[in-house]
Amino acid sequence: MNRMQFLRGKFSSETAFRPPWAVSEKDFVDMCDRCGQCIKSCHLKLIKAGSAGFPEIDFSNGGCDFCQACVQNCPTDALKLTDINELQPWRLTAEFKNNCLSERGVVCRACGDICEMRAIQFKLAVGGVTLVEMNTSEGTGCGECVSVCPVQAIEIKHLTNNDQLERVNE
């Protein structure tokens, strides 16, 4: 938790979702001058001014298509595309809450249908339910699935150091 989170009463260690190719959170807050160029350049309008005016991603209206406009228009290198992070613009993944319709016996495949990477899989289980699984090695963390879920059962989360993105190592 940083000082700003403490002073605003946000005691969760979860940091904001920065635009793709953001440097580490500490460096981002130091480098970003809050000019708004990334916000203006996002044709999907996913980047918004968040806490203290720093840009944050809002997945409620759709997902990122990784067009690179935000990183190309960042004058401070707070968003920086490198050979190392080109294939992994951020360490995010989808997580499913227990109110998922498929896991309650209702046929719903909205998140799987919208996922271009086919990272969301449905596994049949006993009792007429379908378990939803996220394949983090295939997913990009784009967030497209969030806006199509009729019961808001999907959250985007930061991957921890224990989570593996095998795709990066290939």
PDB file of C-alpha atoms in Angstrom:
ATOM      1  CA  MET A   1       0.000   0.000   0.000  1.00  0.00           C
ATOM      2  CA  ASN A   2       1.373   3.399  -0.920  1.00  0.00           C
ATOM      3  CA  ARG A   3       0.914   6.653   0.979  1.00  0.00           C
ATOM      4  CA  MET A   4      -1.849   7.905  -1.310  1.00  0.00           C
ATOM      5  CA  GLN A   5      -3.879   4.703  -0.786  1.00  0.00           C
ATOM      6  CA  PHE A   6      -3.453   5.016   2.971  1.00  0.00           C
ATOM      7  CA  LEU A   7      -4.546   8.659   3.071  1.00  0.00           C
ATOM      8  CA  ARG A   8      -7.610   7.894   0.918  1.00  0.00           C
ATOM      9  CA  GLY A   9      -8.601   4.961   3.109  1.00  0.00           C
ATOM     10  CA  LYS A  10      -7.899   2.328   0.454  1.00  0.00           C
ATOM     11  CA  PHE A  11      -6.341  -0.359   2.592  1.00  0.00           C
ATOM     12  CA  SER A  12      -6.278  -2.992  -0.128  1.00  0.00           C
ATOM     13  CA  SER A  13      -2.899  -3.721  -1.668  1.00  0.00           C
ATOM     14  CA  GLU A  14      -4.545  -3.993  -5.101  1.00  0.00           C
ATOM     15  CA  THR A  15      -3.204  -1.261  -7.364  1.00  0.00           C
ATOM     16  CA  ALA A  16      -5.097   0.431 -10.163  1.00  0.00           C
ATOM     17  CA  PHE A  17      -5.098  -1.057 -13.642  1.00  0.00           C
ATOM     18  CA  ARG A  18      -2.723   1.130 -15.597  1.00  0.00           C
ATOM     19  CA  PRO A  19      -2.708   1.309 -19.393  1.00  0.00           C
ATOM     20  CA  PRO A  20      -0.819  -1.422 -21.245  1.00  0.00           C
ATOM     21  CA  TRP A  21       2.970  -1.320 -21.167  1.00  0.00           C
ATOM     22  CA  ALA A  22       3.051   0.749 -17.978  1.00  0.00           C
ATOM     23  CA  VAL A  23       6.300   0.651 -16.032  1.00  0.00           C
ATOM     24  CA  SER A  24       6.176  -0.571 -12.417  1.00  0.00           C
ATOM     25  CA  GLU A  25       3.603   1.206 -10.239  1.00  0.00           C
ATOM     26  CA  LYS A  26       6.236   3.083  -8.247  1.00  0.00           C
ATOM     27  CA  ASP A  27       8.008   4.280 -11.396  1.00  0.00           C
ATOM     28  CA  PHE A  28       4.692   5.014 -13.092  1.00  0.00           C
ATOM     29  CA  VAL A  29       3.574   7.395 -10.343  1.00  0.00           C
ATOM     30  CA  ASP A  30       6.983   9.097 -10.477  1.00  0.00           C
ATOM     31  CA  MET A  31       7.157   9.347 -14.273  1.00  0.00           C
ATOM     32  CA  CYS A  32       3.564  10.044 -15.343  1.00  0.00           C
ATOM     33  CA  ASP A  33       2.864  13.769 -15.538  1.00  0.00           C
ATOM     34  CA  ARG A  34      -0.903  13.184 -15.965  1.00  0.00           C
ATOM     35  CA  CYS A  35      -0.906  14.974 -19.327  1.00  0.00           C
ATOM     36  CA  GLY A  36      -3.848  12.902 -20.571  1.00  0.00           C
ATOM     37  CA  GLN A  37      -2.326  11.965 -23.933  1.00  0.00           C
ATOM     38  CA  CYS A  38      -2.980   8.266 -23.340  1.00  0.00           C
ATOM     39  CA  ILE A  39      -6.580   9.048 -22.408  1.00  0.00           C
ATOM     40  CA  LYS A  40      -7.121  11.097 -25.574  1.00  0.00           C
ATOM     41  CA  SER A  41      -5.472   8.487 -27.796  1.00  0.00           C
ATOM     42  CA  CYS A  42      -7.549   5.515 -26.593  1.00  0.00           C
ATOM     43  CA  HIS A  43     -10.095   5.036 -29.379  1.00  0.00           C
ATOM     44  CA  LEU A  44     -12.065   2.594 -27.188  1.00  0.00           C
ATOM     45  CA  LYS A  45     -12.299   5.145 -24.346  1.00  0.00           C
ATOM     46  CA  LEU A  46     -11.043   2.600 -21.807  1.00  0.00           C
ATOM     47  CA  ILE A  47      -8.442   4.866 -20.246  1.00  0.00           C
ATOM     48  CA  LYS A  48      -9.864   7.298 -17.723  1.00  0.00           C
ATOM     49  CA  ALA A  49      -8.392   9.779 -15.266  1.00  0.00           C
ATOM     50  CA  GLY A  50      -8.371   7.896 -11.997  1.00  0.00           C
ATOM     51  CA  SER A  51      -7.049   8.559  -8.538  1.00  0.00           C
ATOM     52  CA  ALA A  52      -5.079  11.821  -8.396  1.00  0.00           C
ATOM     53  CA  GLY A  53      -5.526  12.171 -12.155  1.00  0.00           C
ATOM     54  CA  PHE A  54      -3.349   9.189 -13.070  1.00  0.00           C
ATOM     55  CA  PRO A  55      -4.642   7.140 -16.024  1.00  0.00           C
ATOM     56  CA  GLU A  56      -6.464   3.917 -15.226  1.00  0.00           C
ATOM     57  CA  ILE A  57      -8.166   1.288 -17.343  1.00  0.00           C
ATOM     58  CA  ASP A  58     -11.931   0.867 -16.963  1.00  0.00           C
ATOM     59  CA  PHE A  59     -13.105  -2.474 -18.360  1.00  0.00           C
ATOM     60  CA  SER A  60     -16.815  -1.806 -17.845  1.00  0.00           C
ATOM     61  CA  ASN A  61     -17.342  -0.759 -21.484  1.00  0.00           C
ATOM     62  CA  GLY A  62     -15.107  -3.267 -23.218  1.00  0.00           C
ATOM     63  CA  GLY A  63     -11.604  -4.626 -23.510  1.00  0.00           C
ATOM     64  CA  CYS A  64      -8.264  -3.398 -24.748  1.00  0.00           C
ATOM     65  CA  ASP A  65      -7.285  -4.285 -28.311  1.00  0.00           C
ATOM     66  CA  PHE A  66      -3.626  -3.369 -27.686  1.00  0.00           C
ATOM     67  CA  CYS A  67      -3.524  -0.891 -30.560  1.00  0.00           C
ATOM     68  CA  GLN A  68      -0.479   0.791 -28.951  1.00  0.00           C
ATOM     69  CA  ALA A  69      -1.856   4.332 -29.387  1.00  0.00           C
ATOM     70  CA  CYS A  70      -1.479   5.055 -25.664  1.00  0.00           C
ATOM     71  CA  VAL A  71       2.152   3.962 -25.524  1.00  0.00           C
ATOM     72  CA  GLN A  72       3.004   5.800 -28.749  1.00  0.00           C
ATOM     73  CA  ASN A  73       1.563   9.051 -27.385  1.00  0.00           C
ATOM     74  CA  CYS A  74       3.122   8.903 -23.905  1.00  0.00           C
ATOM     75  CA  PRO A  75       5.703  11.718 -23.711  1.00  0.00           C
ATOM     76  CA  THR A  76       7.276  10.563 -20.425  1.00  0.00           C
ATOM     77  CA  ASP A  77       7.911   6.840 -21.030  1.00  0.00           C
ATOM     78  CA  ALA A  78       5.584   5.915 -18.151  1.00  0.00           C
ATOM     79  CA  LEU A  79       4.142   3.656 -20.849  1.00  0.00           C
ATOM     80  CA  LYS A  80       7.044   2.029 -22.610  1.00  0.00           C
ATOM     81  CA  LEU A  81       7.037  -0.692 -25.257  1.00  0.00           C
ATOM     82  CA  THR A  82      10.153  -2.859 -25.222  1.00  0.00           C
ATOM     83  CA  ASP A  83      11.192  -6.139 -26.788  1.00  0.00           C
ATOM     84  CA  ILE A  84      10.634  -7.787 -23.396  1.00  0.00           C
ATOM     85  CA  ASN A  85       7.101  -6.543 -22.702  1.00  0.00           C
ATOM     86  CA  GLU A  86       5.762  -6.458 -26.277  1.00  0.00           C
ATOM     87  CA  LEU A  87       4.044  -9.841 -25.884  1.00  0.00           C
ATOM     88  CA  GLN A  88       2.970  -9.153 -22.302  1.00  0.00           C
ATOM     89  CA  PRO A  89       1.553  -5.618 -22.057  1.00  0.00           C
ATOM     90  CA  TRP A  90       0.475  -6.226 -18.453  1.00  0.00           C
ATOM     91  CA  ARG A  91       0.094  -8.987 -15.876  1.00  0.00           C
ATOM     92  CA  LEU A  92      -3.685  -9.191 -15.635  1.00  0.00           C
ATOM     93  CA  THR A  93      -6.133 -12.067 -15.737  1.00  0.00           C
ATOM     94  CA  ALA A  94      -9.846 -12.659 -15.403  1.00  0.00           C
ATOM     95  CA  GLU A  95     -11.223 -14.210 -12.245  1.00  0.00           C
ATOM     96  CA  PHE A  96     -14.719 -15.634 -11.929  1.00  0.00           C
ATOM     97  CA  LYS A  97     -16.893 -14.996  -8.872  1.00  0.00           C
ATOM     98  CA  ASN A  98     -19.333 -17.522  -7.443  1.00  0.00           C
ATOM     99  CA  ASN A  99     -22.369 -15.834  -9.024  1.00  0.00           C
ATOM    100  CA  CYS A 100     -21.350 -17.000 -12.526  1.00  0.00           C
ATOM    101  CA  LEU A 101     -24.484 -18.202 -14.339  1.00  0.00           C
ATOM    102  CA  SER A 102     -22.766 -21.217 -15.907  1.00  0.00           C
ATOM    103  CA  GLU A 103     -21.720 -22.466 -12.501  1.00  0.00           C
ATOM    104  CA  ARG A 104     -25.338 -22.128 -11.325  1.00  0.00           C
ATOM    105  CA  GLY A 105     -26.787 -24.317 -14.087  1.00  0.00           C
ATOM    106  CA  VAL A 106     -27.785 -21.533 -16.486  1.00  0.00           C
ATOM    107  CA  VAL A 107     -26.477 -21.785 -20.039  1.00  0.00           C
ATOM    108  CA  CYS A 108     -24.310 -18.711 -20.553  1.00  0.00           C
ATOM    109  CA  ARG A 109     -21.205 -18.534 -22.680  1.00  0.00           C
ATOM    110  CA  ALA A 110     -20.957 -14.755 -23.187  1.00  0.00           C
ATOM    111  CA  CYS A 111     -17.427 -14.499 -21.815  1.00  0.00           C
ATOM    112  CA  GLY A 112     -16.163 -17.496 -23.795  1.00  0.00           C
ATOM    113  CA  ASP A 113     -17.781 -16.285 -27.006  1.00  0.00           C
ATOM    114  CA  ILE A 114     -16.120 -12.860 -26.790  1.00  0.00           C
ATOM    115  CA  CYS A 115     -12.661 -14.197 -25.881  1.00  0.00           C
ATOM    116  CA  GLU A 116     -10.596 -14.104 -29.076  1.00  0.00           C
ATOM    117  CA  MET A 117      -7.748 -16.040 -27.445  1.00  0.00           C
ATOM    118  CA  ARG A 118     -10.142 -18.805 -26.324  1.00  0.00           C
ATOM    119  CA  ALA A 119      -8.594 -18.559 -22.850  1.00  0.00           C
ATOM    120  CA  ILE A 120     -11.966 -19.092 -21.149  1.00  0.00           C
ATOM    121  CA  GLN A 121     -12.955 -22.753 -21.103  1.00  0.00           C
ATOM    122  CA  PHE A 122     -16.134 -24.473 -19.912  1.00  0.00           C
ATOM    123  CA  LYS A 123     -15.871 -27.886 -18.247  1.00  0.00           C
ATOM    124  CA  LEU A 124     -18.965 -29.999 -17.650  1.00  0.00           C
ATOM    125  CA  ALA A 125     -19.494 -31.068 -14.047  1.00  0.00           C
ATOM    126  CA  VAL A 126     -21.945 -33.223 -12.131  1.00  0.00           C
ATOM    127  CA  GLY A 127     -25.372 -31.728 -11.503  1.00  0.00           C
ATOM    128  CA  GLY A 128     -25.869 -29.889 -14.790  1.00  0.00           C
ATOM    129  CA  VAL A 129     -23.380 -27.143 -14.055  1.00  0.00           C
ATOM    130  CA  THR A 130     -20.476 -25.969 -16.110  1.00  0.00           C
ATOM    131  CA  LEU A 131     -17.277 -24.895 -14.424  1.00  0.00           C
ATOM    132  CA  VAL A 132     -15.567 -21.892 -15.968  1.00  0.00           C
ATOM    133  CA  GLU A 133     -11.787 -21.920 -16.130  1.00  0.00           C
ATOM    134  CA  MET A 134      -9.340 -19.208 -17.152  1.00  0.00           C
ATOM    135  CA  ASN A 135      -6.205 -20.340 -18.941  1.00  0.00           C
ATOM    136  CA  THR A 136      -3.732 -17.636 -17.886  1.00  0.00           C
ATOM    137  CA  SER A 137      -1.142 -18.859 -20.376  1.00  0.00           C
ATOM    138  CA  GLU A 138      -3.525 -18.048 -23.253  1.00  0.00           C
ATOM    139  CA  GLY A 139      -5.301 -14.963 -21.914  1.00  0.00           C
ATOM    140  CA  THR A 140      -4.050 -11.448 -22.475  1.00  0.00           C
ATOM    141  CA  GLY A 141      -5.932  -9.772 -19.643  1.00  0.00           C
ATOM    142  CA  CYS A 142      -7.680  -7.604 -22.226  1.00  0.00           C
ATOM    143  CA  GLY A 143     -10.837  -7.389 -20.103  1.00  0.00           C
ATOM    144  CA  GLU A 144     -13.283  -7.872 -22.971  1.00  0.00           C
ATOM    145  CA  CYS A 145     -15.162 -10.512 -20.978  1.00  0.00           C
ATOM    146  CA  VAL A 146     -15.977  -8.125 -18.123  1.00  0.00           C
ATOM    147  CA  SER A 147     -18.436  -5.944 -20.000  1.00  0.00           C
ATOM    148  CA  VAL A 148     -20.405  -8.828 -21.556  1.00  0.00           C
ATOM    149  CA  CYS A 149     -21.085 -10.714 -18.327  1.00  0.00           C
ATOM    150  CA  PRO A 150     -24.781 -10.249 -17.524  1.00  0.00           C
ATOM    151  CA  VAL A 151     -24.250 -10.670 -13.765  1.00  0.00           C
ATOM    152  CA  GLN A 152     -20.846  -8.967 -13.334  1.00  0.00           C
ATOM    153  CA  ALA A 153     -19.275 -12.253 -12.256  1.00  0.00           C
ATOM    154  CA  ILE A 154     -15.880 -11.466 -13.788  1.00  0.00           C
ATOM    155  CA  GLU A 155     -13.151  -9.379 -12.215  1.00  0.00           C
ATOM    156  CA  ILE A 156      -9.811  -8.462 -13.657  1.00  0.00           C
ATOM    157  CA  LYS A 157      -6.997  -9.112 -11.206  1.00  0.00           C
ATOM    158  CA  HIS A 158      -3.275  -8.540 -11.159  1.00  0.00           C
ATOM    159  CA  LEU A 159      -1.357 -11.771 -11.548  1.00  0.00           C
ATOM    160  CA  THR A 160       0.865 -12.525  -8.588  1.00  0.00           C
ATOM    161  CA  ASN A 161       4.479 -13.578  -8.875  1.00  0.00           C
ATOM    162  CA  ASN A 162       3.346 -17.183  -8.340  1.00  0.00           C
ATOM    163  CA  ASP A 163       1.172 -17.113 -11.472  1.00  0.00           C
ATOM    164  CA  GLN A 164       2.884 -18.159 -14.667  1.00  0.00           C
ATOM    165  CA  LEU A 165       2.367 -16.774 -18.135  1.00  0.00           C
ATOM    166  CA  GLU A 166       3.873 -19.558 -20.199  1.00  0.00           C
ATOM    167  CA  ARG A 167       3.226 -17.671 -23.419  1.00  0.00           C
ATOM    168  CA  VAL A 168       5.991 -15.198 -22.510  1.00  0.00           C
ATOM    169  CA  ASN A 169       8.561 -17.964 -22.108  1.00  0.00           C
ATOM    170  CA  GLU A 170       7.849 -19.537 -25.497  1.00  0.00           C
TER     171      GLU A 170
END
